[in-house]
Amino acid sequence: MSFDCTACGACCASFRVDFHPSDGEAQGGRVPEGLYDELNGAIARMRGTDHAQPRCRALRGTIGQCVSCWIYEDRPEPCREFEAGSEACLRARRRHGLAAG
Ligand code: SF4
Ligand code: SF4
């Protein structure tokens, strides 16, 4: 089963998204300031992703219909590594009531 991420977005509204603070703009990285918080010297976290009902601040649109990441080119490492069709992907889709194969 293949998935169209632009009609999904479930993973951006399911998991904490942590990355090294050096990837954040404040330390010369790419992830824009204002979209993440530095928790300590080793962890920065996308805003909105640690809420009881997570939703990354950079996600635009309606989950399961039409979405986009408005920092797509500058998104942090975990987002780059996340694979459509992986176990985590399917878990996120189920959480949002979307078909998961
Ligand atoms: S930065 Fe973009 S790809 Fe990563 S969780 Fe947020 S909206 Fe999704
Ligand atoms: S949950 Fe899977 S299909 Fe949906 S946007 Fe994320 S990677 Fe793509």
mmCIF file of N, CA and C and ligand atoms in Angstrom:
data_model
loop_
_atom_site.group_PDB
_atom_site.id
_atom_site.type_symbol
_atom_site.label_atom_id
_atom_site.label_comp_id
_atom_site.label_asym_id
_atom_site.label_seq_id
_atom_site.Cartn_x
_atom_site.Cartn_y
_atom_site.Cartn_z
ATOM 1 N N MET A 1 0.856 -1.190 0.000
ATOM 2 C CA MET A 1 0.000 0.000 0.000
ATOM 3 C C MET A 1 0.892 1.240 0.000
ATOM 4 N N SER A 2 0.601 2.173 -0.888
ATOM 5 C CA SER A 2 1.391 3.407 -0.876
ATOM 6 C C SER A 2 0.522 4.551 -0.361
ATOM 7 N N PHE A 3 1.176 5.528 0.220
ATOM 8 C CA PHE A 3 0.449 6.609 0.875
ATOM 9 C C PHE A 3 0.826 7.953 0.273
ATOM 10 N N ASP A 4 -0.162 8.804 0.223
ATOM 11 C CA ASP A 4 0.071 10.172 -0.232
ATOM 12 C C ASP A 4 0.176 11.063 1.000
ATOM 13 N N CYS A 5 1.395 11.433 1.357
ATOM 14 C CA CYS A 5 1.603 12.215 2.582
ATOM 15 C C CYS A 5 0.898 13.568 2.528
ATOM 16 N N THR A 6 0.724 14.117 1.335
ATOM 17 C CA THR A 6 0.083 15.432 1.242
ATOM 18 C C THR A 6 -1.414 15.356 1.525
ATOM 19 N N ALA A 7 -1.937 14.124 1.590
ATOM 20 C CA ALA A 7 -3.344 13.940 1.963
ATOM 21 C C ALA A 7 -3.440 13.279 3.331
ATOM 22 N N CYS A 8 -2.363 13.360 4.107
ATOM 23 C CA CYS A 8 -2.342 12.672 5.404
ATOM 24 C C CYS A 8 -1.907 13.627 6.518
ATOM 25 N N GLY A 9 -0.616 13.625 6.852
ATOM 26 C CA GLY A 9 -0.122 14.499 7.928
ATOM 27 C C GLY A 9 -0.241 13.894 9.311
ATOM 28 N N ALA A 10 -0.680 12.648 9.403
ATOM 29 C CA ALA A 10 -0.916 12.041 10.709
ATOM 30 C C ALA A 10 0.334 12.000 11.583
ATOM 31 N N CYS A 11 1.494 11.745 10.980
ATOM 32 C CA CYS A 11 2.712 11.638 11.801
ATOM 33 C C CYS A 11 3.099 12.984 12.413
ATOM 34 N N CYS A 12 2.731 14.063 11.764
ATOM 35 C CA CYS A 12 3.059 15.399 12.277
ATOM 36 C C CYS A 12 2.119 15.782 13.415
ATOM 37 N N ALA A 13 1.160 14.924 13.693
ATOM 38 C CA ALA A 13 0.185 15.178 14.754
ATOM 39 C C ALA A 13 0.044 13.942 15.630
ATOM 40 N N SER A 14 1.162 13.252 15.855
ATOM 41 C CA SER A 14 1.130 12.033 16.667
ATOM 42 C C SER A 14 2.322 11.887 17.601
ATOM 43 N N PHE A 15 3.473 12.400 17.190
ATOM 44 C CA PHE A 15 4.700 12.101 17.934
ATOM 45 C C PHE A 15 5.437 13.367 18.355
ATOM 46 N N ARG A 16 6.213 13.224 19.432
ATOM 47 C CA ARG A 16 7.165 14.285 19.763
ATOM 48 C C ARG A 16 8.215 14.345 18.673
ATOM 49 N N VAL A 17 8.609 15.542 18.316
ATOM 50 C CA VAL A 17 9.661 15.688 17.312
ATOM 51 C C VAL A 17 10.834 16.415 17.961
ATOM 52 N N ASP A 18 11.844 15.643 18.322
ATOM 53 C CA ASP A 18 13.029 16.177 18.987
ATOM 54 C C ASP A 18 14.229 16.138 18.045
ATOM 55 N N PHE A 19 15.093 17.089 18.212
ATOM 56 C CA PHE A 19 16.314 17.119 17.402
ATOM 57 C C PHE A 19 17.402 17.849 18.177
ATOM 58 N N HIS A 20 18.605 17.817 17.658
ATOM 59 C CA HIS A 20 19.687 18.484 18.360
ATOM 60 C C HIS A 20 19.576 20.000 18.160
ATOM 61 N N PRO A 21 19.767 20.752 19.230
ATOM 62 C CA PRO A 21 19.613 22.207 19.126
ATOM 63 C C PRO A 21 20.493 22.857 18.060
ATOM 64 N N SER A 22 21.570 22.202 17.691
ATOM 65 C CA SER A 22 22.441 22.795 16.671
ATOM 66 C C SER A 22 21.750 22.840 15.305
ATOM 67 N N ASP A 23 20.642 22.096 15.141
ATOM 68 C CA ASP A 23 19.869 22.169 13.898
ATOM 69 C C ASP A 23 18.895 23.343 13.900
ATOM 70 N N GLY A 24 18.783 24.021 15.037
ATOM 71 C CA GLY A 24 17.874 25.154 15.142
ATOM 72 C C GLY A 24 18.536 26.458 14.717
ATOM 73 N N GLU A 25 17.738 27.348 14.216
ATOM 74 C CA GLU A 25 18.236 28.621 13.686
ATOM 75 C C GLU A 25 19.062 29.393 14.717
ATOM 76 N N ALA A 26 18.649 29.288 15.988
ATOM 77 C CA ALA A 26 19.344 30.041 17.034
ATOM 78 C C ALA A 26 20.821 29.646 17.134
ATOM 79 N N GLN A 27 21.128 28.432 16.677
ATOM 80 C CA GLN A 27 22.533 27.977 16.731
ATOM 81 C C GLN A 27 23.099 27.800 15.332
ATOM 82 N N GLY A 28 22.526 28.487 14.375
ATOM 83 C CA GLY A 28 23.066 28.441 13.020
ATOM 84 C C GLY A 28 22.502 27.333 12.163
ATOM 85 N N GLY A 29 21.480 26.617 12.673
ATOM 86 C CA GLY A 29 20.873 25.532 11.903
ATOM 87 C C GLY A 29 19.717 26.026 11.042
ATOM 88 N N ARG A 30 18.936 25.077 10.537
ATOM 89 C CA ARG A 30 17.917 25.418 9.533
ATOM 90 C C ARG A 30 16.511 25.594 10.088
ATOM 91 N N VAL A 31 16.192 24.897 11.175
ATOM 92 C CA VAL A 31 14.812 24.945 11.668
ATOM 93 C C VAL A 31 14.522 26.354 12.215
ATOM 94 N N PRO A 32 13.507 27.030 11.658
ATOM 95 C CA PRO A 32 13.276 28.433 12.014
ATOM 96 C C PRO A 32 12.933 28.650 13.481
ATOM 97 N N GLU A 33 13.489 29.709 14.033
ATOM 98 C CA GLU A 33 13.160 30.106 15.396
ATOM 99 C C GLU A 33 11.667 30.368 15.510
ATOM 100 N N GLY A 34 11.137 30.123 16.692
ATOM 101 C CA GLY A 34 9.717 30.343 16.923
ATOM 102 C C GLY A 34 8.891 29.091 16.719
ATOM 103 N N LEU A 35 9.476 28.088 16.068
ATOM 104 C CA LEU A 35 8.750 26.840 15.823
ATOM 105 C C LEU A 35 9.203 25.722 16.747
ATOM 106 N N TYR A 36 10.246 25.980 17.522
ATOM 107 C CA TYR A 36 10.761 24.930 18.411
ATOM 108 C C TYR A 36 11.221 25.567 19.715
ATOM 109 N N ASP A 37 11.397 24.711 20.713
ATOM 110 C CA ASP A 37 11.943 25.145 21.997
ATOM 111 C C ASP A 37 13.196 24.342 22.289
ATOM 112 N N GLU A 38 14.192 25.014 22.829
ATOM 113 C CA GLU A 38 15.373 24.297 23.300
ATOM 114 C C GLU A 38 15.109 23.868 24.731
ATOM 115 N N LEU A 39 15.078 22.567 24.970
ATOM 116 C CA LEU A 39 14.777 22.070 26.313
ATOM 117 C C LEU A 39 16.025 22.034 27.175
ATOM 118 N N ASN A 40 17.140 21.711 26.555
ATOM 119 C CA ASN A 40 18.432 21.700 27.258
ATOM 120 C C ASN A 40 19.518 21.697 26.186
ATOM 121 N N GLY A 41 20.739 21.434 26.605
ATOM 122 C CA GLY A 41 21.845 21.506 25.659
ATOM 123 C C GLY A 41 21.830 20.423 24.602
ATOM 124 N N ALA A 42 20.975 19.400 24.805
ATOM 125 C CA ALA A 42 20.994 18.263 23.877
ATOM 126 C C ALA A 42 19.692 18.087 23.104
ATOM 127 N N ILE A 43 18.626 18.744 23.548
ATOM 128 C CA ILE A 43 17.321 18.490 22.927
ATOM 129 C C ILE A 43 16.579 19.777 22.597
ATOM 130 N N ALA A 44 16.137 19.867 21.351
ATOM 131 C CA ALA A 44 15.177 20.887 20.932
ATOM 132 C C ALA A 44 13.934 20.147 20.455
ATOM 133 N N ARG A 45 12.768 20.771 20.613
ATOM 134 C CA ARG A 45 11.518 20.069 20.294
ATOM 135 C C ARG A 45 10.597 20.985 19.491
ATOM 136 N N MET A 46 10.045 20.424 18.425
ATOM 137 C CA MET A 46 9.079 21.196 17.638
ATOM 138 C C MET A 46 7.875 21.557 18.507
ATOM 139 N N ARG A 47 7.483 22.795 18.471
ATOM 140 C CA ARG A 47 6.348 23.238 19.274
ATOM 141 C C ARG A 47 5.064 22.527 18.846
ATOM 142 N N GLY A 48 4.299 22.188 19.850
ATOM 143 C CA GLY A 48 3.018 21.533 19.594
ATOM 144 C C GLY A 48 3.110 20.024 19.595
ATOM 145 N N THR A 49 4.338 19.486 19.502
ATOM 146 C CA THR A 49 4.440 18.029 19.365
ATOM 147 C C THR A 49 4.420 17.304 20.701
ATOM 148 N N ASP A 50 4.466 18.042 21.830
ATOM 149 C CA ASP A 50 4.373 17.343 23.118
ATOM 150 C C ASP A 50 3.053 17.644 23.827
ATOM 151 N N HIS A 51 2.078 18.113 23.090
ATOM 152 C CA HIS A 51 0.760 18.329 23.665
ATOM 153 C C HIS A 51 0.035 16.990 23.808
ATOM 154 N N ALA A 52 -1.016 16.978 24.642
ATOM 155 C CA ALA A 52 -1.792 15.743 24.810
ATOM 156 C C ALA A 52 -2.323 15.286 23.456
ATOM 157 N N GLN A 53 -2.739 16.246 22.647
ATOM 158 C CA GLN A 53 -3.102 15.943 21.262
ATOM 159 C C GLN A 53 -2.095 16.675 20.388
ATOM 160 N N PRO A 54 -1.014 15.998 20.062
ATOM 161 C CA PRO A 54 0.086 16.683 19.379
ATOM 162 C C PRO A 54 -0.278 17.185 17.983
ATOM 163 N N ARG A 55 0.316 18.288 17.639
ATOM 164 C CA ARG A 55 0.230 18.782 16.267
ATOM 165 C C ARG A 55 1.371 19.776 16.099
ATOM 166 N N CYS A 56 2.266 19.455 15.206
ATOM 167 C CA CYS A 56 3.422 20.310 14.992
ATOM 168 C C CYS A 56 2.978 21.690 14.517
ATOM 169 N N ARG A 57 3.641 22.698 15.058
ATOM 170 C CA ARG A 57 3.306 24.079 14.708
ATOM 171 C C ARG A 57 3.534 24.370 13.218
ATOM 172 N N ALA A 58 4.379 23.579 12.588
ATOM 173 C CA ALA A 58 4.696 23.834 11.176
ATOM 174 C C ALA A 58 3.733 23.144 10.208
ATOM 175 N N LEU A 59 2.800 22.376 10.752
ATOM 176 C CA LEU A 59 1.871 21.667 9.867
ATOM 177 C C LEU A 59 0.716 22.577 9.466
ATOM 178 N N ARG A 60 0.462 22.627 8.183
ATOM 179 C CA ARG A 60 -0.646 23.417 7.659
ATOM 180 C C ARG A 60 -1.678 22.482 7.037
ATOM 181 N N GLY A 61 -2.932 22.851 7.142
ATOM 182 C CA GLY A 61 -3.973 22.094 6.458
ATOM 183 C C GLY A 61 -4.768 21.198 7.393
ATOM 184 N N THR A 62 -5.534 20.313 6.787
ATOM 185 C CA THR A 62 -6.434 19.425 7.515
ATOM 186 C C THR A 62 -5.951 17.987 7.377
ATOM 187 N N ILE A 63 -5.701 17.370 8.525
ATOM 188 C CA ILE A 63 -5.186 15.989 8.517
ATOM 189 C C ILE A 63 -6.169 15.059 7.819
ATOM 190 N N GLY A 64 -5.622 14.217 6.962
ATOM 191 C CA GLY A 64 -6.449 13.256 6.239
ATOM 192 C C GLY A 64 -7.070 13.844 4.980
ATOM 193 N N GLN A 65 -6.819 15.129 4.749
ATOM 194 C CA GLN A 65 -7.383 15.751 3.542
ATOM 195 C C GLN A 65 -6.283 16.394 2.696
ATOM 196 N N CYS A 66 -5.756 17.500 3.198
ATOM 197 C CA CYS A 66 -4.721 18.199 2.437
ATOM 198 C C CYS A 66 -3.809 18.921 3.431
ATOM 199 N N VAL A 67 -2.539 18.556 3.448
ATOM 200 C CA VAL A 67 -1.605 19.147 4.411
ATOM 201 C C VAL A 67 -0.281 19.508 3.743
ATOM 202 N N SER A 68 0.464 20.347 4.445
ATOM 203 C CA SER A 68 1.838 20.616 4.028
ATOM 204 C C SER A 68 2.637 21.042 5.244
ATOM 205 N N CYS A 69 3.933 20.833 5.143
ATOM 206 C CA CYS A 69 4.868 21.313 6.159
ATOM 207 C C CYS A 69 5.444 22.611 5.611
ATOM 208 N N TRP A 70 5.221 23.705 6.291
ATOM 209 C CA TRP A 70 5.670 24.946 5.673
ATOM 210 C C TRP A 70 7.143 25.229 5.880
ATOM 211 N N ILE A 71 7.856 24.295 6.560
ATOM 212 C CA ILE A 71 9.326 24.386 6.595
ATOM 213 C C ILE A 71 9.924 23.126 5.973
ATOM 214 N N TYR A 72 9.219 22.569 5.015
ATOM 215 C CA TYR A 72 9.613 21.268 4.458
ATOM 216 C C TYR A 72 11.109 21.201 4.121
ATOM 217 N N GLU A 73 11.625 22.200 3.454
ATOM 218 C CA GLU A 73 13.037 22.175 3.054
ATOM 219 C C GLU A 73 13.965 22.255 4.264
ATOM 220 N N ASP A 74 13.450 22.782 5.349
ATOM 221 C CA ASP A 74 14.283 23.005 6.537
ATOM 222 C C ASP A 74 13.827 22.182 7.735
ATOM 223 N N ARG A 75 13.021 21.165 7.486
ATOM 224 C CA ARG A 75 12.494 20.360 8.591
ATOM 225 C C ARG A 75 13.636 19.614 9.277
ATOM 226 N N PRO A 76 13.427 19.270 10.565
ATOM 227 C CA PRO A 76 14.515 18.617 11.309
ATOM 228 C C PRO A 76 14.720 17.159 10.907
ATOM 229 N N GLU A 77 15.816 16.624 11.366
ATOM 230 C CA GLU A 77 16.262 15.283 10.977
ATOM 231 C C GLU A 77 15.203 14.180 11.147
ATOM 232 N N PRO A 78 14.514 14.100 12.305
ATOM 233 C CA PRO A 78 13.550 13.000 12.452
ATOM 234 C C PRO A 78 12.480 13.021 11.371
ATOM 235 N N CYS A 79 12.116 14.193 10.921
ATOM 236 C CA CYS A 79 11.100 14.306 9.863
ATOM 237 C C CYS A 79 11.667 13.812 8.537
ATOM 238 N N ARG A 80 12.948 14.055 8.323
ATOM 239 C CA ARG A 80 13.592 13.612 7.083
ATOM 240 C C ARG A 80 13.715 12.098 7.051
ATOM 241 N N GLU A 81 13.880 11.523 8.240
ATOM 242 C CA GLU A 81 14.107 10.062 8.307
ATOM 243 C C GLU A 81 12.809 9.262 8.375
ATOM 244 N N PHE A 82 11.717 9.925 8.692
ATOM 245 C CA PHE A 82 10.448 9.207 8.874
ATOM 246 C C PHE A 82 9.991 8.613 7.543
ATOM 247 N N GLU A 83 9.619 7.338 7.572
ATOM 248 C CA GLU A 83 9.276 6.662 6.318
ATOM 249 C C GLU A 83 7.796 6.367 6.203
ATOM 250 N N ALA A 84 7.225 6.791 5.105
ATOM 251 C CA ALA A 84 5.841 6.419 4.805
ATOM 252 C C ALA A 84 5.765 4.912 4.684
ATOM 253 N N GLY A 85 4.760 4.330 5.316
ATOM 254 C CA GLY A 85 4.590 2.883 5.258
ATOM 255 C C GLY A 85 5.265 2.152 6.409
ATOM 256 N N SER A 86 6.055 2.865 7.211
ATOM 257 C CA SER A 86 6.712 2.237 8.366
ATOM 258 C C SER A 86 5.679 1.949 9.453
ATOM 259 N N GLU A 87 6.102 1.180 10.457
ATOM 260 C CA GLU A 87 5.197 0.863 11.578
ATOM 261 C C GLU A 87 4.685 2.142 12.232
ATOM 262 N N ALA A 88 5.592 3.087 12.451
ATOM 263 C CA ALA A 88 5.200 4.344 13.106
ATOM 264 C C ALA A 88 4.207 5.119 12.250
ATOM 265 N N CYS A 89 4.421 5.101 10.957
ATOM 266 C CA CYS A 89 3.494 5.750 10.022
ATOM 267 C C CYS A 89 2.106 5.130 10.158
ATOM 268 N N LEU A 90 2.068 3.814 10.127
ATOM 269 C CA LEU A 90 0.765 3.134 10.201
ATOM 270 C C LEU A 90 0.084 3.413 11.538
ATOM 271 N N ARG A 91 0.884 3.476 12.605
ATOM 272 C CA ARG A 91 0.333 3.773 13.929
ATOM 273 C C ARG A 91 -0.294 5.167 13.934
ATOM 274 N N ALA A 92 0.419 6.095 13.346
ATOM 275 C CA ALA A 92 -0.087 7.478 13.296
ATOM 276 C C ALA A 92 -1.367 7.551 12.478
ATOM 277 N N ARG A 93 -1.392 6.852 11.375
ATOM 278 C CA ARG A 93 -2.592 6.875 10.535
ATOM 279 C C ARG A 93 -3.789 6.276 11.275
ATOM 280 N N ARG A 94 -3.550 5.164 11.962
ATOM 281 C CA ARG A 94 -4.655 4.552 12.712
ATOM 282 C C ARG A 94 -5.162 5.508 13.780
ATOM 283 N N ARG A 95 -4.249 6.170 14.435
ATOM 284 C CA ARG A 95 -4.620 7.118 15.490
ATOM 285 C C ARG A 95 -5.579 8.186 14.956
ATOM 286 N N HIS A 96 -5.404 8.518 13.693
ATOM 287 C CA HIS A 96 -6.258 9.553 13.092
ATOM 288 C C HIS A 96 -7.379 8.981 12.241
ATOM 289 N N GLY A 97 -7.580 7.666 12.381
ATOM 290 C CA GLY A 97 -8.703 7.054 11.689
ATOM 291 C C GLY A 97 -8.519 6.919 10.195
ATOM 292 N N LEU A 98 -7.255 6.872 9.757
ATOM 293 C CA LEU A 98 -6.979 6.751 8.314
ATOM 294 C C LEU A 98 -6.595 5.316 7.981
ATOM 295 N N ALA A 99 -6.845 4.917 6.773
ATOM 296 C CA ALA A 99 -6.535 3.553 6.342
ATOM 297 C C ALA A 99 -5.057 3.264 6.552
ATOM 298 N N ALA A 100 -4.767 2.081 7.081
ATOM 299 C CA ALA A 100 -3.365 1.732 7.373
ATOM 300 C C ALA A 100 -3.009 0.355 6.822
ATOM 301 N N GLY A 101 -3.617 -0.014 5.741
ATOM 302 C CA GLY A 101 -3.272 -1.254 5.068
ATOM 303 C C GLY A 101 -3.867 -2.481 5.743
HETATM 304 S S1 SF4 B 1 8.472 19.980 10.897
HETATM 305 FE FE1 SF4 B 1 7.124 19.551 9.176
HETATM 306 S S2 SF4 B 1 7.461 17.384 8.699
HETATM 307 FE FE2 SF4 B 1 8.248 17.767 10.773
HETATM 308 S S3 SF4 B 1 6.558 17.255 12.172
HETATM 309 FE FE3 SF4 B 1 6.473 19.450 11.729
HETATM 310 S S4 SF4 B 1 5.036 19.644 10.010
HETATM 311 FE FE4 SF4 B 1 5.695 17.503 10.121
HETATM 312 S S1 SF4 B 2 1.724 9.199 8.668
HETATM 313 FE FE1 SF4 B 2 2.724 8.169 6.960
HETATM 314 S S2 SF4 B 2 1.437 8.581 5.146
HETATM 315 FE FE2 SF4 B 2 0.914 10.065 6.769
HETATM 316 S S3 SF4 B 2 2.168 11.876 6.322
HETATM 317 FE FE3 SF4 B 2 3.261 10.610 7.814
HETATM 318 S S4 SF4 B 2 4.608 9.308 6.578
HETATM 319 FE FE4 SF4 B 2 3.041 10.149 5.202
#
